[in-house]
CSV table of C-alpha atoms in Angstrom, one decimal:
chain,number,residue,atom,x,y,z
H,217,UNK,CA,-24.8,15.3,-22.0
H,218,UNK,CA,-24.9,11.7,-20.6
H,219,UNK,CA,-23.7,8.7,-22.2
H,220,UNK,CA,-26.4,5.7,-22.9
H,221,UNK,CA,-25.2,2.3,-21.6
H,222,UNK,CA,-25.6,-0.3,-24.1
H,223,UNK,CA,-28.6,-2.7,-23.4
H,224,UNK,CA,-27.8,-5.5,-21.0
H,225,UNK,CA,-24.9,-3.6,-19.6
H,226,UNK,CA,-24.5,-1.9,-16.1
H,227,UNK,CA,-22.5,1.1,-15.4
H,228,UNK,CA,-19.5,0.6,-12.9
H,229,UNK,CA,-20.2,3.1,-9.9
H,230,UNK,CA,-17.5,5.7,-9.7
H,231,UNK,CA,-15.1,5.6,-7.1
H,232,UNK,CA,-12.8,8.2,-5.3
H,233,UNK,CA,-9.6,7.9,-3.2
H,234,UNK,CA,-10.4,9.0,0.2
H,235,UNK,CA,-7.2,7.7,2.1
H,236,UNK,CA,-4.1,5.5,1.3
H,237,UNK,CA,-2.7,3.3,4.2
H,238,UNK,CA,0.7,1.4,3.9
H,239,UNK,CA,1.7,-1.8,5.7
H,240,UNK,CA,5.2,-3.3,5.7
H,241,UNK,CA,8.4,-2.0,3.9
H,242,UNK,CA,9.2,0.3,7.0
H,243,UNK,CA,12.4,1.4,5.2
H,244,UNK,CA,10.2,4.0,3.3
H,245,UNK,CA,8.1,6.5,5.0
H,246,UNK,CA,4.4,6.4,4.3
H,247,UNK,CA,4.4,9.9,3.0
H,248,UNK,CA,7.2,8.9,0.5
H,249,UNK,CA,5.0,5.8,-0.8
H,250,UNK,CA,1.8,7.8,-1.0
H,251,UNK,CA,3.8,10.6,-3.0
H,252,UNK,CA,5.0,8.0,-5.5
H,253,UNK,CA,1.5,6.5,-6.1
H,254,UNK,CA,0.7,10.0,-7.9
H,255,UNK,CA,-2.8,9.5,-6.4
H,256,UNK,CA,-4.4,12.3,-4.1
H,257,UNK,CA,-7.4,12.5,-2.2
H,258,UNK,CA,-10.7,13.1,-4.4
H,259,UNK,CA,-9.2,11.6,-7.5
H,260,UNK,CA,-11.4,9.5,-9.3
H,261,UNK,CA,-9.9,5.9,-9.5
H,262,UNK,CA,-9.5,3.7,-12.2
H,263,UNK,CA,-8.1,0.3,-12.8
H,264,UNK,CA,-5.4,1.8,-14.7
H,265,UNK,CA,-4.7,4.3,-12.0
H,266,UNK,CA,-4.5,1.9,-9.5
H,267,UNK,CA,-2.1,-0.3,-11.5
H,268,UNK,CA,0.0,2.7,-12.0
H,269,UNK,CA,0.1,3.3,-8.6
H,270,UNK,CA,1.2,-0.1,-7.7
H,271,UNK,CA,4.0,-0.2,-10.3
H,272,UNK,CA,5.3,3.3,-8.8
H,273,UNK,CA,5.4,1.6,-5.4
H,274,UNK,CA,7.4,-1.3,-6.7
H,275,UNK,CA,9.9,1.2,-8.5
H,276,UNK,CA,10.3,3.1,-5.3
H,277,UNK,CA,11.0,0.1,-3.2
H,278,UNK,CA,13.3,-1.5,-5.8
H,279,UNK,CA,15.3,1.9,-5.6
H,280,UNK,CA,15.8,1.9,-2.0
H,281,UNK,CA,18.6,0.5,-0.3
H,282,UNK,CA,16.5,-2.6,0.9
H,283,UNK,CA,15.6,-3.8,-2.8
H,284,UNK,CA,12.4,-5.1,-4.1
H,285,UNK,CA,9.5,-6.6,-1.7
H,286,UNK,CA,8.5,-10.2,-2.3
H,287,UNK,CA,4.9,-9.1,-3.0
H,288,UNK,CA,2.4,-6.2,-3.0
H,289,UNK,CA,-1.0,-6.4,-2.4
H,290,UNK,CA,-3.8,-3.6,-2.6
H,291,UNK,CA,-6.9,-4.0,-0.5
H,292,UNK,CA,-9.8,-1.6,-1.6
H,293,UNK,CA,-12.5,-0.6,0.9
H,294,UNK,CA,-15.3,1.3,-0.8
H,295,UNK,CA,-18.1,3.1,0.9
H,296,UNK,CA,-21.8,3.3,-0.6
H,297,UNK,CA,-20.9,7.0,-1.7
H,298,UNK,CA,-17.8,5.5,-3.7
H,299,UNK,CA,-15.0,6.7,-1.1
H,300,UNK,CA,-12.2,4.3,-1.4
H,301,UNK,CA,-9.5,3.6,1.3
H,302,UNK,CA,-6.5,1.8,-0.4
H,303,UNK,CA,-4.4,-0.3,1.8
H,304,UNK,CA,-1.2,-1.3,0.2
H,305,UNK,CA,0.2,-4.3,1.9
H,306,UNK,CA,4.0,-4.8,1.1
H,307,UNK,CA,5.6,-8.0,2.0
H,308,UNK,CA,9.3,-7.5,2.7
H,309,UNK,CA,12.0,-9.9,1.3
H,310,UNK,CA,13.7,-12.1,3.8
């Protein structure tokens, strides 16, 4: 069964996680950061899931010996098929 889209609205294309990359905050291994997000390859991405992953990264960084990062940004690269590579850019505090 398909859900009808209300008149005048466009459906957002579905997006699936293909890969996650991490830049910065070298005190925590990328594998630990990826595990903290709770996201796995093939997961359908929603704004809520990406935001939850962001909060989980911040929490893990805060619990590390180095403290919280000064900023966390997410770059999303999407293919025409909807495959997404998330690049988490973590700026370390000075």
